[in-house]
PDB file of C-alpha atoms in Angstrom:
ATOM      1  CA  ASP U 247      99.831  88.531 100.232  1.00 54.00           C
ATOM      2  CA  ALA U 248      99.680  86.111  97.329  1.00 60.00           C
ATOM      3  CA  GLY U 249      99.295  83.171  99.679  1.00 82.00           C
ATOM      4  CA  VAL U 250     102.184  81.272  98.114  1.00 90.00           C
ATOM      5  CA  ILE U 251     105.340  80.463 100.032  1.00 93.00           C
ATOM      6  CA  GLN U 252     108.406  79.502  98.084  1.00 96.00           C
ATOM      7  CA  SER U 253     111.583  78.109  99.507  1.00 96.00           C
ATOM      8  CA  PRO U 254     114.404  78.634  99.465  1.00 97.00           C
ATOM      9  CA  ARG U 255     114.463  82.304  98.459  1.00 95.00           C
ATOM     10  CA  HIS U 256     118.001  81.932  97.189  1.00 96.00           C
ATOM     11  CA  GLU U 257     119.953  78.855  96.202  1.00 97.00           C
ATOM     12  CA  VAL U 258     123.542  78.666  95.042  1.00 97.00           C
ATOM     13  CA  THR U 259     124.911  75.300  94.107  1.00 96.00           C
ATOM     14  CA  GLU U 260     127.488  73.691  91.896  1.00 96.00           C
ATOM     15  CA  MET U 261     126.856  72.267  88.506  1.00 97.00           C
ATOM     16  CA  GLY U 262     125.761  68.666  88.592  1.00 96.00           C
ATOM     17  CA  GLN U 263     124.026  68.874  91.938  1.00 97.00           C
ATOM     18  CA  GLU U 264     120.363  68.138  92.424  1.00 97.00           C
ATOM     19  CA  VAL U 265     118.206  71.160  93.178  1.00 98.00           C
ATOM     20  CA  THR U 266     114.741  71.055  94.711  1.00 98.00           C
ATOM     21  CA  LEU U 267     112.539  74.123  94.783  1.00 98.00           C
ATOM     22  CA  ARG U 268     109.457  74.151  96.971  1.00 98.00           C
ATOM     23  CA  CYS U 269     106.095  75.832  96.772  1.00 96.00           C
ATOM     24  CA  LYS U 270     103.358  75.911  99.389  1.00 94.00           C
ATOM     25  CA  PRO U 271     100.090  77.485  98.345  1.00 89.00           C
ATOM     26  CA  ILE U 272      98.427  78.597 101.550  1.00 82.00           C
ATOM     27  CA  SER U 273      94.912  78.673 100.206  1.00 73.00           C
ATOM     28  CA  GLY U 274      92.925  79.227  97.070  1.00 70.00           C
ATOM     29  CA  HIS U 275      91.951  77.259  94.048  1.00 71.00           C
ATOM     30  CA  ASN U 276      93.646  73.993  93.251  1.00 79.00           C
ATOM     31  CA  SER U 277      95.642  75.153  90.258  1.00 89.00           C
ATOM     32  CA  LEU U 278      99.353  75.728  90.572  1.00 92.00           C
ATOM     33  CA  PHE U 279     101.885  77.044  88.088  1.00 94.00           C
ATOM     34  CA  TRP U 280     105.681  77.008  87.843  1.00 96.00           C
ATOM     35  CA  TYR U 281     107.438  79.724  85.844  1.00 96.00           C
ATOM     36  CA  ARG U 282     111.036  80.535  85.061  1.00 97.00           C
ATOM     37  CA  GLN U 283     112.310  84.074  84.528  1.00 96.00           C
ATOM     38  CA  THR U 284     115.574  84.813  82.734  1.00 95.00           C
ATOM     39  CA  MET U 285     116.967  87.906  81.109  1.00 91.00           C
ATOM     40  CA  MET U 286     117.118  86.213  77.736  1.00 91.00           C
ATOM     41  CA  ARG U 287     113.702  84.574  77.638  1.00 91.00           C
ATOM     42  CA  GLY U 288     111.639  86.540  80.120  1.00 92.00           C
ATOM     43  CA  LEU U 289     108.851  84.719  81.955  1.00 93.00           C
ATOM     44  CA  GLU U 290     108.069  81.222  80.734  1.00 92.00           C
ATOM     45  CA  LEU U 291     105.505  78.752  81.966  1.00 93.00           C
ATOM     46  CA  LEU U 292     107.151  75.448  82.802  1.00 95.00           C
ATOM     47  CA  ILE U 293     104.233  73.381  84.017  1.00 95.00           C
ATOM     48  CA  TYR U 294     100.860  73.740  85.588  1.00 92.00           C
ATOM     49  CA  PHE U 295      98.762  71.480  87.781  1.00 93.00           C
ATOM     50  CA  ASN U 296      95.058  71.258  88.350  1.00 90.00           C
ATOM     51  CA  ASN U 297      93.774  69.122  91.202  1.00 89.00           C
ATOM     52  CA  ASN U 298      97.359  67.957  91.754  1.00 91.00           C
ATOM     53  CA  VAL U 299      97.534  66.553  88.226  1.00 93.00           C
ATOM     54  CA  PRO U 300      99.979  67.975  85.663  1.00 92.00           C
ATOM     55  CA  ILE U 301      97.894  69.445  82.860  1.00 92.00           C
ATOM     56  CA  ASP U 302     100.584  70.851  80.624  1.00 89.00           C
ATOM     57  CA  ASP U 303     104.304  70.266  81.020  1.00 91.00           C
ATOM     58  CA  SER U 304     105.296  71.288  77.520  1.00 90.00           C
ATOM     59  CA  GLY U 305     107.300  74.162  78.917  1.00 91.00           C
ATOM     60  CA  MET U 306     109.611  71.927  80.910  1.00 94.00           C
ATOM     61  CA  PRO U 307     112.947  72.418  79.177  1.00 88.00           C
ATOM     62  CA  GLU U 308     114.218  68.871  79.270  1.00 85.00           C
ATOM     63  CA  ASP U 309     114.245  65.618  81.183  1.00 91.00           C
ATOM     64  CA  ARG U 310     116.472  67.063  83.840  1.00 96.00           C
ATOM     65  CA  PHE U 311     113.441  68.973  85.088  1.00 97.00           C
ATOM     66  CA  SER U 312     110.602  67.310  86.956  1.00 97.00           C
ATOM     67  CA  ALA U 313     107.719  68.613  89.026  1.00 97.00           C
ATOM     68  CA  LYS U 314     105.353  67.014  91.469  1.00 96.00           C
ATOM     69  CA  MET U 315     102.328  68.036  93.438  1.00 94.00           C
ATOM     70  CA  PRO U 316     101.670  65.286  95.959  1.00 93.00           C
ATOM     71  CA  ASN U 317      98.871  67.242  97.617  1.00 89.00           C
ATOM     72  CA  ALA U 318      96.979  70.498  97.294  1.00 87.00           C
ATOM     73  CA  SER U 319      99.325  72.397  99.578  1.00 89.00           C
ATOM     74  CA  PHE U 320     102.741  71.397  98.324  1.00 93.00           C
ATOM     75  CA  SER U 321     104.665  71.195  95.069  1.00 96.00           C
ATOM     76  CA  THR U 322     108.284  70.687  94.106  1.00 97.00           C
ATOM     77  CA  LEU U 323     110.342  71.482  91.057  1.00 98.00           C
ATOM     78  CA  LYS U 324     113.465  69.401  90.785  1.00 98.00           C
ATOM     79  CA  ILE U 325     116.474  69.796  88.523  1.00 97.00           C
ATOM     80  CA  GLN U 326     118.854  66.868  88.301  1.00 97.00           C
ATOM     81  CA  PRO U 327     121.617  67.329  87.313  1.00 96.00           C
ATOM     82  CA  SER U 328     121.710  71.105  87.381  1.00 97.00           C
ATOM     83  CA  GLU U 329     123.591  73.165  84.804  1.00 96.00           C
ATOM     84  CA  PRO U 330     124.703  76.816  84.780  1.00 97.00           C
ATOM     85  CA  ARG U 331     122.065  77.663  82.165  1.00 95.00           C
ATOM     86  CA  ASP U 332     119.398  76.721  84.690  1.00 97.00           C
ATOM     87  CA  SER U 333     120.276  79.845  86.654  1.00 97.00           C
ATOM     88  CA  ALA U 334     117.104  81.914  86.843  1.00 97.00           C
ATOM     89  CA  VAL U 335     114.335  83.037  89.134  1.00 97.00           C
ATOM     90  CA  TYR U 336     111.678  80.369  89.522  1.00 98.00           C
ATOM     91  CA  PHE U 337     108.174  81.422  90.453  1.00 97.00           C
ATOM     92  CA  CYS U 338     105.250  79.473  91.703  1.00 95.00           C
ATOM     93  CA  ALA U 339     101.751  80.891  91.205  1.00 94.00           C
ATOM     94  CA  ARG U 340      98.245  79.891  92.172  1.00 92.00           C
ATOM     95  CA  LEU U 341      94.688  81.015  91.631  1.00 87.00           C
ATOM     96  CA  ARG U 342      92.786  82.538  94.520  1.00 81.00           C
ATOM     97  CA  GLY U 343      89.570  81.189  93.078  1.00 80.00           C
ATOM     98  CA  PRO U 344      88.272  79.218  90.094  1.00 81.00           C
ATOM     99  CA  ARG U 345      88.131  82.213  87.758  1.00 85.00           C
ATOM    100  CA  GLN U 346      90.748  84.365  89.374  1.00 87.00           C
ATOM    101  CA  PRO U 347      94.046  85.532  87.885  1.00 89.00           C
ATOM    102  CA  GLN U 348      97.327  84.037  88.944  1.00 90.00           C
ATOM    103  CA  HIS U 349      99.053  85.328  92.038  1.00 90.00           C
ATOM    104  CA  PHE U 350     102.748  84.691  92.341  1.00 92.00           C
ATOM    105  CA  GLY U 351     105.049  83.777  95.179  1.00 92.00           C
ATOM    106  CA  ASP U 352     108.214  85.711  95.893  1.00 93.00           C
ATOM    107  CA  GLY U 353     110.309  83.428  93.720  1.00 96.00           C
ATOM    108  CA  THR U 354     113.486  81.423  94.215  1.00 97.00           C
ATOM    109  CA  ARG U 355     116.667  82.896  92.784  1.00 97.00           C
ATOM    110  CA  LEU U 356     118.759  79.959  91.622  1.00 98.00           C
ATOM    111  CA  SER U 357     122.421  80.233  90.722  1.00 98.00           C
ATOM    112  CA  ILE U 358     124.278  77.245  89.333  1.00 97.00           C
ATOM    113  CA  LEU U 359     128.031  77.680  89.371  1.00 96.00           C
TER     114      LEU U 359
ATOM    115  CA  ALA A  98      99.841  83.514  67.468  1.00 79.00           C
ATOM    116  CA  GLN A  99      99.714  85.558  70.607  1.00 88.00           C
ATOM    117  CA  LYS A 100     102.217  88.271  71.276  1.00 93.00           C
ATOM    118  CA  VAL A 101     102.691  91.132  73.686  1.00 96.00           C
ATOM    119  CA  THR A 102     104.970  94.023  72.878  1.00 97.00           C
ATOM    120  CA  GLN A 103     106.224  96.501  75.419  1.00 97.00           C
ATOM    121  CA  ALA A 104     108.346  98.748  73.288  1.00 96.00           C
ATOM    122  CA  GLN A 105     109.610 100.873  76.158  1.00 97.00           C
ATOM    123  CA  THR A 106     112.459  99.005  77.753  1.00 96.00           C
ATOM    124  CA  GLU A 107     113.245 101.622  80.359  1.00 97.00           C
ATOM    125  CA  ILE A 108     111.609 104.856  81.455  1.00 98.00           C
ATOM    126  CA  SER A 109     112.828 107.392  83.986  1.00 98.00           C
ATOM    127  CA  VAL A 110     110.629 110.110  85.406  1.00 98.00           C
ATOM    128  CA  VAL A 111     110.960 112.592  88.215  1.00 98.00           C
ATOM    129  CA  GLU A 112     108.737 112.096  91.193  1.00 98.00           C
ATOM    130  CA  LYS A 113     105.209 113.511  90.810  1.00 97.00           C
ATOM    131  CA  GLU A 114     105.315 113.288  87.034  1.00 98.00           C
ATOM    132  CA  ASP A 115     102.736 111.212  85.206  1.00 98.00           C
ATOM    133  CA  VAL A 116     103.971 108.272  83.164  1.00 98.00           C
ATOM    134  CA  THR A 117     102.331 105.928  80.678  1.00 98.00           C
ATOM    135  CA  LEU A 118     103.561 102.429  79.989  1.00 98.00           C
ATOM    136  CA  ASP A 119     102.594 101.090  76.600  1.00 98.00           C
ATOM    137  CA  CYS A 120     101.375  97.603  75.804  1.00 98.00           C
ATOM    138  CA  VAL A 121     100.413  96.377  72.356  1.00 98.00           C
ATOM    139  CA  TYR A 122      99.128  92.881  71.814  1.00 97.00           C
ATOM    140  CA  GLU A 123      98.367  90.485  68.984  1.00 96.00           C
ATOM    141  CA  THR A 124      95.856  87.683  69.115  1.00 95.00           C
ATOM    142  CA  ARG A 125      93.433  85.869  66.862  1.00 94.00           C
ATOM    143  CA  ASP A 126      91.125  85.023  69.731  1.00 92.00           C
ATOM    144  CA  THR A 127      87.860  86.911  69.958  1.00 92.00           C
ATOM    145  CA  THR A 128      87.796  86.445  73.700  1.00 93.00           C
ATOM    146  CA  TYR A 129      90.958  87.224  75.553  1.00 95.00           C
ATOM    147  CA  TYR A 130      92.242  88.743  78.757  1.00 95.00           C
ATOM    148  CA  LEU A 131      94.905  91.305  79.447  1.00 96.00           C
ATOM    149  CA  PHE A 132      96.902  91.618  82.637  1.00 95.00           C
ATOM    150  CA  TRP A 133      99.430  93.901  84.252  1.00 97.00           C
ATOM    151  CA  TYR A 134     101.930  92.733  86.836  1.00 96.00           C
ATOM    152  CA  LYS A 135     104.481  94.720  88.821  1.00 97.00           C
ATOM    153  CA  GLN A 136     107.908  93.412  89.808  1.00 96.00           C
ATOM    154  CA  PRO A 137     109.556  95.695  92.369  1.00 96.00           C
ATOM    155  CA  PRO A 138     113.294  95.526  93.084  1.00 94.00           C
ATOM    156  CA  SER A 139     112.632  92.915  95.774  1.00 92.00           C
ATOM    157  CA  GLY A 140     111.712  90.542  92.948  1.00 91.00           C
ATOM    158  CA  GLU A 141     108.185  89.347  93.612  1.00 92.00           C
ATOM    159  CA  LEU A 142     105.499  89.553  90.943  1.00 93.00           C
ATOM    160  CA  VAL A 143     102.419  91.462  92.002  1.00 93.00           C
ATOM    161  CA  PHE A 144      99.117  91.233  90.151  1.00 93.00           C
ATOM    162  CA  LEU A 145      97.656  94.642  89.324  1.00 95.00           C
ATOM    163  CA  ILE A 146      94.718  94.232  86.973  1.00 94.00           C
ATOM    164  CA  ARG A 147      92.912  91.946  84.537  1.00 93.00           C
ATOM    165  CA  ARG A 148      90.589  93.068  81.734  1.00 93.00           C
ATOM    166  CA  ASN A 149      88.557  91.016  79.300  1.00 92.00           C
ATOM    167  CA  SER A 150      88.215  91.797  75.625  1.00 93.00           C
ATOM    168  CA  PHE A 151      84.554  92.701  75.922  1.00 91.00           C
ATOM    169  CA  ASP A 152      85.065  95.425  78.447  1.00 88.00           C
ATOM    170  CA  GLU A 153      86.729  98.485  77.001  1.00 85.00           C
ATOM    171  CA  GLN A 154      85.918 100.753  79.883  1.00 85.00           C
ATOM    172  CA  ASN A 155      88.916 102.465  81.307  1.00 87.00           C
ATOM    173  CA  GLU A 156      89.702 101.636  84.880  1.00 88.00           C
ATOM    174  CA  ILE A 157      91.101 103.780  87.634  1.00 89.00           C
ATOM    175  CA  SER A 158      92.485 102.602  90.931  1.00 91.00           C
ATOM    176  CA  GLY A 159      93.977 105.392  92.949  1.00 94.00           C
ATOM    177  CA  ARG A 160      96.942 106.778  91.021  1.00 96.00           C
ATOM    178  CA  TYR A 161      96.768 103.915  88.520  1.00 96.00           C
ATOM    179  CA  SER A 162      94.644 103.927  85.405  1.00 95.00           C
ATOM    180  CA  TRP A 163      94.380 101.663  82.415  1.00 95.00           C
ATOM    181  CA  ASN A 164      93.289 102.503  78.894  1.00 95.00           C
ATOM    182  CA  PHE A 165      92.113  99.570  76.797  1.00 95.00           C
ATOM    183  CA  GLN A 166      91.565 100.217  73.089  1.00 94.00           C
ATOM    184  CA  LYS A 167      90.692  97.271  70.880  1.00 93.00           C
ATOM    185  CA  SER A 168      90.967  99.404  67.754  1.00 93.00           C
ATOM    186  CA  THR A 169      94.688  99.793  68.329  1.00 95.00           C
ATOM    187  CA  SER A 170      95.194  96.540  70.264  1.00 96.00           C
ATOM    188  CA  SER A 171      96.599  98.447  73.175  1.00 97.00           C
ATOM    189  CA  PHE A 172      96.260  98.245  76.924  1.00 96.00           C
ATOM    190  CA  ASN A 173      98.258 101.117  78.337  1.00 97.00           C
ATOM    191  CA  PHE A 174      98.963 101.805  81.973  1.00 97.00           C
ATOM    192  CA  THR A 175      99.279 105.288  83.436  1.00 97.00           C
ATOM    193  CA  ILE A 176     100.637 106.203  86.812  1.00 97.00           C
ATOM    194  CA  THR A 177      99.645 109.664  87.954  1.00 97.00           C
ATOM    195  CA  ALA A 178     101.865 111.659  90.303  1.00 97.00           C
ATOM    196  CA  SER A 179     104.510 108.975  90.334  1.00 97.00           C
ATOM    197  CA  GLN A 180     106.292 108.059  93.543  1.00 97.00           C
ATOM    198  CA  VAL A 181     109.626 106.413  94.233  1.00 97.00           C
ATOM    199  CA  VAL A 182     107.792 103.286  95.371  1.00 97.00           C
ATOM    200  CA  ASP A 183     106.452 102.924  91.836  1.00 98.00           C
ATOM    201  CA  SER A 184     109.954 102.058  90.645  1.00 98.00           C
ATOM    202  CA  ALA A 185     109.683  98.532  89.300  1.00 98.00           C
ATOM    203  CA  VAL A 186     109.492  96.454  86.164  1.00 97.00           C
ATOM    204  CA  TYR A 187     105.970  96.323  84.812  1.00 98.00           C
ATOM    205  CA  PHE A 188     104.772  93.415  82.707  1.00 97.00           C
ATOM    206  CA  CYS A 189     101.791  93.296  80.419  1.00 97.00           C
ATOM    207  CA  ALA A 190     100.404  89.839  79.673  1.00 96.00           C
ATOM    208  CA  LEU A 191      97.788  88.238  77.428  1.00 95.00           C
ATOM    209  CA  SER A 192      95.795  85.048  77.694  1.00 93.00           C
ATOM    210  CA  ALA A 193      92.807  83.381  76.090  1.00 90.00           C
ATOM    211  CA  ASP A 194      91.870  82.169  79.562  1.00 89.00           C
ATOM    212  CA  GLN A 195      90.706  84.406  82.388  1.00 88.00           C
ATOM    213  CA  THR A 196      93.076  82.656  84.755  1.00 86.00           C
ATOM    214  CA  GLY A 197      95.956  82.640  82.303  1.00 86.00           C
ATOM    215  CA  ALA A 198      96.191  78.883  82.653  1.00 83.00           C
ATOM    216  CA  ASN A 199      98.344  77.252  80.014  1.00 70.00           C
ATOM    217  CA  ASN A 200      98.911  80.349  77.965  1.00 81.00           C
ATOM    218  CA  LEU A 201      99.785  83.497  79.868  1.00 89.00           C
ATOM    219  CA  PHE A 202     102.062  85.357  77.466  1.00 92.00           C
ATOM    220  CA  PHE A 203     104.167  88.058  79.053  1.00 94.00           C
ATOM    221  CA  GLY A 204     105.764  91.041  77.393  1.00 95.00           C
ATOM    222  CA  THR A 205     109.414  91.768  78.017  1.00 95.00           C
ATOM    223  CA  GLY A 206     108.598  94.368  80.627  1.00 96.00           C
ATOM    224  CA  THR A 207     109.223  98.082  81.108  1.00 98.00           C
ATOM    225  CA  ARG A 208     111.599  99.169  83.827  1.00 98.00           C
ATOM    226  CA  LEU A 209     110.294 102.327  85.455  1.00 98.00           C
ATOM    227  CA  THR A 210     112.602 104.414  87.587  1.00 98.00           C
ATOM    228  CA  VAL A 211     111.117 107.250  89.569  1.00 98.00           C
ATOM    229  CA  ILE A 212     113.752 109.746  90.599  1.00 97.00           C
ATOM    230  CA  PRO A 213     113.173 111.626  93.851  1.00 96.00           C
TER     231      PRO A 213
END
């Protein structure tokens, strides 16, 4: 149990729609990471937060992507407007402790038609 | 530059065979950390192990063992007496940070299929 709940598990939507992915770290250290996994590019870090503050968002592909962490137990990744090339599996990960490795949620499989 | 190479794209073995998954890395950091993650068909990413660059001792956990050799920049993973449940994609990763924060570089993964 990684202690990270992601929702939805699957999302299918049409191009141009807004998509919001959710992550709830159940417990652990206050660092949270968003990754994207595609066949072409593998696993890529999009953004990570520490103490609810974005530390590095250089991996966010473009302005259509935004992420927030309003509190220690909730984060969102939003894509607006969505495009077919955004189709991927999006993972959220957290640390179980201050010097612990990252543990991942089950991911959200996103398909943009 | 940091880089992780998993040259084996796919491996198939028959159940109960031993299998080794290769991982070769490149880094200029003197302190670094190596990780293995497992992604079963259900899609989640499961943490398996983390090693730091100062600890070259091999590690064994049940049927799993890891061989870290700085001389060849390799961190290979062996599964002994493989089982069908071991079928998954296995990722090796490298970071200068023990948590992987900001710079967890993943290899492209090795898909292991264990045939009953």
